[in-house]
Coordinates of C-alpha atoms in Angstrom, one line a residue:
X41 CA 309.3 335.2 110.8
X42 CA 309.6 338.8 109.7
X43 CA 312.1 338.0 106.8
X44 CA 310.5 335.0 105.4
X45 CA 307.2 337.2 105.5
X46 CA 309.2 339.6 103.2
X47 CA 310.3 337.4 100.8
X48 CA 306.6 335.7 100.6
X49 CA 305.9 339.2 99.3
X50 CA 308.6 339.6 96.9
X51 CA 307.9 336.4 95.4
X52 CA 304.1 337.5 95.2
X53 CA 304.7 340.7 93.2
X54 CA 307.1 338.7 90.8
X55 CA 304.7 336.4 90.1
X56 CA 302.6 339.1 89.5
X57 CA 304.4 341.3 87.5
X58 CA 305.2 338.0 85.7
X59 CA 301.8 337.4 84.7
X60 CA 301.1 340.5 83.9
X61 CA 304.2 340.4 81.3
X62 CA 303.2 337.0 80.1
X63 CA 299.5 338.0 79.2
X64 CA 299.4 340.2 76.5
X65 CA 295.7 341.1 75.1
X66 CA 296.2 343.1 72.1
X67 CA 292.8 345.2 70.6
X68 CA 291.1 344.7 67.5
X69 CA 292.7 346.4 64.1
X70 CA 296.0 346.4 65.9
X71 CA 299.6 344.2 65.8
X72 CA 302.4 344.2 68.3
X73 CA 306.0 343.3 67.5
X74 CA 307.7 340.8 70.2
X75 CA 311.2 341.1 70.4
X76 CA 313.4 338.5 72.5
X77 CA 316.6 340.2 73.3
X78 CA 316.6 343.0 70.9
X79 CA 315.6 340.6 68.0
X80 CA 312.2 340.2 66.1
X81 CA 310.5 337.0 67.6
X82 CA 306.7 337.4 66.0
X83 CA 303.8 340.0 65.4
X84 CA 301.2 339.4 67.9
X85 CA 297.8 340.0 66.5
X86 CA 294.5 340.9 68.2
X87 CA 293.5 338.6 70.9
X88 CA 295.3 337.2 73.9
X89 CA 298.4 335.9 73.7
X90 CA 301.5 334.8 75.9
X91 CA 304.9 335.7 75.7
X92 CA 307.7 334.8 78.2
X93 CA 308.1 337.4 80.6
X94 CA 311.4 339.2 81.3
X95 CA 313.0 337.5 78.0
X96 CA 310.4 338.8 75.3
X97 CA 309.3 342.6 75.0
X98 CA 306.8 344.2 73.2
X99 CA 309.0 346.6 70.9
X100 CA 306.0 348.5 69.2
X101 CA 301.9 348.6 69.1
X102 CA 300.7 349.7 65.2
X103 CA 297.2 350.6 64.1
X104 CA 295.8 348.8 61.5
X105 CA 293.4 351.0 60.5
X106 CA 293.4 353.1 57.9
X107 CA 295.0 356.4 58.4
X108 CA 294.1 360.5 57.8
X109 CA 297.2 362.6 57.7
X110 CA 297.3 366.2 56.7
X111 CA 300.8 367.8 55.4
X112 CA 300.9 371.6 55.9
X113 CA 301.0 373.9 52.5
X114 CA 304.0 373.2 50.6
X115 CA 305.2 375.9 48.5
X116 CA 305.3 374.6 45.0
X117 CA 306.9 376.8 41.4
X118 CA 304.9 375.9 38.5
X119 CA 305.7 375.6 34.8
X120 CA 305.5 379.7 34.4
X121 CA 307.3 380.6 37.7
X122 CA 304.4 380.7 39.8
X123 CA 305.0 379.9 43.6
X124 CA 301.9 378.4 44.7
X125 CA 301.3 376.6 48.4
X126 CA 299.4 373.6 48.3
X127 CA 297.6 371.4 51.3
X128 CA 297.7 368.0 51.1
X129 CA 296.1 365.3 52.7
X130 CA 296.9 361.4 52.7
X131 CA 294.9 358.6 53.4
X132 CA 297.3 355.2 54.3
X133 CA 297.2 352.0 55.8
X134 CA 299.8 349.9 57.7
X135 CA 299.4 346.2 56.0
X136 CA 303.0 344.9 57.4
X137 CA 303.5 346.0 60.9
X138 CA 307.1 344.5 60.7
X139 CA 308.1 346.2 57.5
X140 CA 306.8 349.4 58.8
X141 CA 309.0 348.9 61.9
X142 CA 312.2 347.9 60.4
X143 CA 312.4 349.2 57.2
X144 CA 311.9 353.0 57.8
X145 CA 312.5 354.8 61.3
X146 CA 309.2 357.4 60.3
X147 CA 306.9 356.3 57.8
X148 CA 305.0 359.3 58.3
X149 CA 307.8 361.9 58.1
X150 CA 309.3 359.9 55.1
X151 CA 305.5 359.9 53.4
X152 CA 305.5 363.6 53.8
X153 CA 308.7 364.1 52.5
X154 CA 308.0 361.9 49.9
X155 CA 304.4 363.5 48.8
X156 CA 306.5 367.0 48.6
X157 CA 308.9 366.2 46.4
X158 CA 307.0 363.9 44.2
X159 CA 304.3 366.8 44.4
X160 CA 307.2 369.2 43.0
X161 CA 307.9 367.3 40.3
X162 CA 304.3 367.0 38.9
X163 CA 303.7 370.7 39.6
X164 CA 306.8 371.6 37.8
X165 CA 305.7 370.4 34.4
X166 CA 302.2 372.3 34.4
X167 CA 301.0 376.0 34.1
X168 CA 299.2 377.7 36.6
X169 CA 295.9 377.3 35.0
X170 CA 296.5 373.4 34.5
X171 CA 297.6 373.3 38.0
X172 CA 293.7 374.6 39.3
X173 CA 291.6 372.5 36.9
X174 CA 293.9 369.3 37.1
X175 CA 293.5 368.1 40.7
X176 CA 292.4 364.8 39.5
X177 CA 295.5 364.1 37.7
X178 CA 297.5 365.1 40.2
X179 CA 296.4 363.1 43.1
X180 CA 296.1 360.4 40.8
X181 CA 300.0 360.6 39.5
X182 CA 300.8 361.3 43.4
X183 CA 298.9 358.4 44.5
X184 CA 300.7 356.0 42.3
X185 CA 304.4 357.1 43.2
X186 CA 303.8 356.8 46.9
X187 CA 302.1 353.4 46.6
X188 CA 305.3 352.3 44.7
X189 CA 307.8 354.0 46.9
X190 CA 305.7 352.9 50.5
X191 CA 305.1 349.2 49.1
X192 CA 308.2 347.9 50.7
X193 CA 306.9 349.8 54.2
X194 CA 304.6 347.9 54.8
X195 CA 302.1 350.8 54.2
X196 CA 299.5 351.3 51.3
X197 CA 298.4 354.9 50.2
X198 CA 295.0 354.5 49.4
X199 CA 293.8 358.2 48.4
X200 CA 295.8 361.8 47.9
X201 CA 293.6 364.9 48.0
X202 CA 295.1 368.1 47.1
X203 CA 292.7 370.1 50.5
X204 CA 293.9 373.9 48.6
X205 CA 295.4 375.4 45.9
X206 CA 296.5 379.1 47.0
X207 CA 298.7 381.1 43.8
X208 CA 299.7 384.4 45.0
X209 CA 297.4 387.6 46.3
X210 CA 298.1 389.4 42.8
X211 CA 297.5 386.3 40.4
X212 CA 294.2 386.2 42.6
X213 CA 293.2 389.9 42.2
X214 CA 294.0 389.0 38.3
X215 CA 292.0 386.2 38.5
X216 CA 289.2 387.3 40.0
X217 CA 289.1 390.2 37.5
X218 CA 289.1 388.0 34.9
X219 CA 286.3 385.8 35.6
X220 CA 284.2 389.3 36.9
X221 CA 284.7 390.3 33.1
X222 CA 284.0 386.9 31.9
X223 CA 280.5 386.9 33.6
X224 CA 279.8 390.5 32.3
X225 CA 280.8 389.4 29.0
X226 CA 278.4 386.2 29.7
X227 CA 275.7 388.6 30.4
X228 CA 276.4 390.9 28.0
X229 CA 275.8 388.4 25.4
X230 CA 272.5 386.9 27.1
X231 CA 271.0 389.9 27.5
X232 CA 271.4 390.5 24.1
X233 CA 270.2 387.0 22.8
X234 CA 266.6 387.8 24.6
X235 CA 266.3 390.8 23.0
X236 CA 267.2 389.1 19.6
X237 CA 265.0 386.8 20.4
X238 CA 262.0 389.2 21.8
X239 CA 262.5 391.3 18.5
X240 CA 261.4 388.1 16.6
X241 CA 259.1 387.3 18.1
X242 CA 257.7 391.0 17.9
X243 CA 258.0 390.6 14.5
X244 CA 256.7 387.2 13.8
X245 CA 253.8 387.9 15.9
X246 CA 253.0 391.7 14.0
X247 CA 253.4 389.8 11.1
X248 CA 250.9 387.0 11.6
X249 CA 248.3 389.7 13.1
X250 CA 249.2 391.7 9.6
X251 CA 248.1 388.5 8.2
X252 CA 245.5 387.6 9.7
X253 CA 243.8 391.2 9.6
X254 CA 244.1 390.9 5.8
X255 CA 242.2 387.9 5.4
X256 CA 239.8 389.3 7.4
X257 CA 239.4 392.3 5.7
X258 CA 239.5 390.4 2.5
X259 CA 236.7 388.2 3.8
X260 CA 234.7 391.2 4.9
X261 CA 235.5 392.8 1.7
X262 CA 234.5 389.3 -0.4
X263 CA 230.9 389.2 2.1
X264 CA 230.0 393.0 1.5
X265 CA 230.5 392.7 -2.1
X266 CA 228.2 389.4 -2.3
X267 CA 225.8 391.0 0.2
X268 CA 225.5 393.7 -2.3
X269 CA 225.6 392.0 -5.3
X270 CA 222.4 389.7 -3.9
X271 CA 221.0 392.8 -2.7
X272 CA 221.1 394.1 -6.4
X273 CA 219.7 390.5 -7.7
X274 CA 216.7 390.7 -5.4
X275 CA 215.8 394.3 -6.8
X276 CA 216.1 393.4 -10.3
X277 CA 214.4 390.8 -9.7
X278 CA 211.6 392.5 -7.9
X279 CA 211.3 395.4 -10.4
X280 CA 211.2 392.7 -13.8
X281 CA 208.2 391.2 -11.1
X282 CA 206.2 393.9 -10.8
X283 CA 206.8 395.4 -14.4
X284 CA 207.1 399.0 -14.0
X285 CA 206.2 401.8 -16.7
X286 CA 207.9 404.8 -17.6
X287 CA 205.7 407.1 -14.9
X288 CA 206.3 405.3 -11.8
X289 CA 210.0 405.3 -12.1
X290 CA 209.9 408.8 -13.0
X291 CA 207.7 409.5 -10.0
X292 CA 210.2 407.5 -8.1
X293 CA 213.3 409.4 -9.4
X294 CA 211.1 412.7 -8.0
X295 CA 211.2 411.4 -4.5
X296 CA 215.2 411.2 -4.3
X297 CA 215.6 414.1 -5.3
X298 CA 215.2 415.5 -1.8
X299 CA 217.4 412.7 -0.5
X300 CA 219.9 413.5 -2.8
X301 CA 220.1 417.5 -1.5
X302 CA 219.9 416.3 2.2
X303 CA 222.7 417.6 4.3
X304 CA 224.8 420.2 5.3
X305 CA 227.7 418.8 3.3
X306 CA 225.9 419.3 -0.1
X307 CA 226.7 422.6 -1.5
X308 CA 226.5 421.5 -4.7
X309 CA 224.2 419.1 -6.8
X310 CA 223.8 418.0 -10.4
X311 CA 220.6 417.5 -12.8
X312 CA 221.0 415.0 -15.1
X313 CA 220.2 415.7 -18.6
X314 CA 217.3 412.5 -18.1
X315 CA 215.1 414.3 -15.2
X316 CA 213.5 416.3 -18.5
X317 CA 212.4 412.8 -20.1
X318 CA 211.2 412.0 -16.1
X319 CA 209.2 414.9 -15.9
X320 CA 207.4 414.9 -19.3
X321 CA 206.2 411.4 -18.7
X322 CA 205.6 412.3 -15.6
X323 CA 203.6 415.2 -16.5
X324 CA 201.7 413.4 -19.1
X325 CA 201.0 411.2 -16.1
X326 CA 199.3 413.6 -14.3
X327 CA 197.1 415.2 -17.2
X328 CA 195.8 412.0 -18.1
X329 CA 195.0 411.7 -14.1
X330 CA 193.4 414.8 -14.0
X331 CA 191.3 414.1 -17.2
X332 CA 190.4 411.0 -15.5
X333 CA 189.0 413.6 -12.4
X334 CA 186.5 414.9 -14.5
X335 CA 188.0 418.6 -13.9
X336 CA 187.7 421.9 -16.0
X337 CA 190.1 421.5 -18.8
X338 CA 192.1 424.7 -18.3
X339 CA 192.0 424.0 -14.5
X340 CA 193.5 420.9 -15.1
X341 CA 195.9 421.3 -17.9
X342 CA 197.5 424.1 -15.7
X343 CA 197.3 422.1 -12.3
X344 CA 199.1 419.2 -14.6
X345 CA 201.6 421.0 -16.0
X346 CA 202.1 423.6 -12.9
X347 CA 203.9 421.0 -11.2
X348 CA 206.7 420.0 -13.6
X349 CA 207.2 423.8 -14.7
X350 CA 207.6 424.5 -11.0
X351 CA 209.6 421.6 -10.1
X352 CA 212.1 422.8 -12.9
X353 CA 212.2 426.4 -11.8
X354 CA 213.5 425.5 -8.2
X355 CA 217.3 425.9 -7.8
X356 CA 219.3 424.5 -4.8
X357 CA 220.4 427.0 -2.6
X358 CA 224.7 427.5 -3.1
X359 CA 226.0 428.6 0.5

């Protein structure tokens, strides 16, 4: 009994390890490539699927999805012998799993290689300063060479980023110098623009108060000289009103004379030549007044004229 036992349990673990080899459940996004004794049979896709066990093997499990590889810096001379290391990163996807199998033993050192020396070439033919501001144009003239070259791998490249750009320490020192001088030079020239721009405004704004100050003055100026003029109008017109004589203006010119000597500032102060005319009127005046008063004559001939002799014998004081 023991050795039939022993081969009922043999027979059980091939079966087993035969279904296990005939099942194959392969994940989503993913491809297998069956073999049958050492050739290629199919490409199983996601699913389940059965193969014959011990007669078909699974030579190799691809994944469909798309792809991140990042290539260490590459040192790279440019047009003006510039030796510059640049980090690359490619984004591929396997769309053949059989070409990518059999028609290149590495497809991701032989995309490397490939993205170096195709990078070389490009970099070759451009200056230093091309090389920094043209990343767009080279990952697009890198992206089409390894789409043509990886086409018959089974494998599209669908984007090249250049990660970093590094030219050497001393370029970098220059460069930085450079753009530090540029910015002063930047600010140099702003700085100078506001002030420009301050100064005119300065001066368009003094001028316009300049301006404006004049017309004002002028309208003051045009205001006062109507003012006065009116004020003139309404005196000759109230003196042609009242119709004075000869006495009363003479008695008025007498009371400005004091007005006219008022002040500390008057040192000196002219007679006209008229005040004698003034004061014989206004002399006459007061004899005819004093007649009028019933006085004695001599009493009142001298009171009359005491007053204009008087007047004419006072003198201004001269500090």
């Amino acid at each position: 009994m023991e050795p039939v036992i022993i081969v009922l349990i043999i027979l059980v673990v091939l079966v087993f390890i035969a279904l296990i080899k005939t099942i194959q459940v392969i994940p989503q996004a993913s491809a297998a490539i069956v073999e049958r004794f050492g050739r290629y049979t199919r490409t199983l896709n996601a699913g389940l699927n059965i193969v014959v066990p011990f007669i078909d093997t699974i030579r190799n499990r691809i994944d469909l999805r798309e792809q991140v590889v990042p290539f260490p810096p590459q040192p790279v001379i440019t047009q003006d012998n510039l030796v510059v290391n640049i980090d690359t990163v490619i984004y591929y996807q396997v769309t053949d799993a059989r070409a990518a199998t059999y028609e290149v033993a590495s497809y991701i050192q032989a995309i490397e290689q490939l993205t170096v020396t195709t990078l070389r070439n490009i970099i070759g033919g451009m200056d230093l300063e091309r090389t920094l501001t043209s990343r767009e144009e080279i990952n697009a003239a890198l992206r089409g060479v390894l789409d043509e070259a990886t086409g018959k791998w089974g494998i599209r490249v669908n984007r090249v980023e250049l990660k970093a750009i590094e030219p050497p320490t001393s370029i970098q020192d220059s460069m930085e110098k450079q753009m530090r001088a540029d910015r002063d030079k930047r600010a140099a020239i702003l700085q100078a623009e506001g002030v420009r721009q301050s100064e005119i405004l300065r001066a368009e704004g003094e001028k316009q108060s300049q301006i404006l100050r004049a017309e004002g003055e002028a309208k003051a100026a045009a205001l006062r000289a109507e003012g006065e003029a009116q004020a003139v109008r309404t005196v000759f017109e109230a003196i042609h009103a009242g119709d004075p004589d000869q006495k009363l203006l003479s008695y008025q010119y007498l009371q400005m004379l004091p007005k006219i000597a008022e002040g500390d500032a008057n040192k000196l102060w002219i007679v006209p030549s008229e005040i004698g005319d003034a004061l014989k009127g206004l002399s006459g005046a007061m004899g005819n007044f004093g007649g009028l008063g019933g006085g004695s004559g001599t009493g009142g001939g001298n009171g009359g004229a005491s007053v204009p002799a008087q007047e004419r014998r006072e003198k201004p004081s001269i500090d």
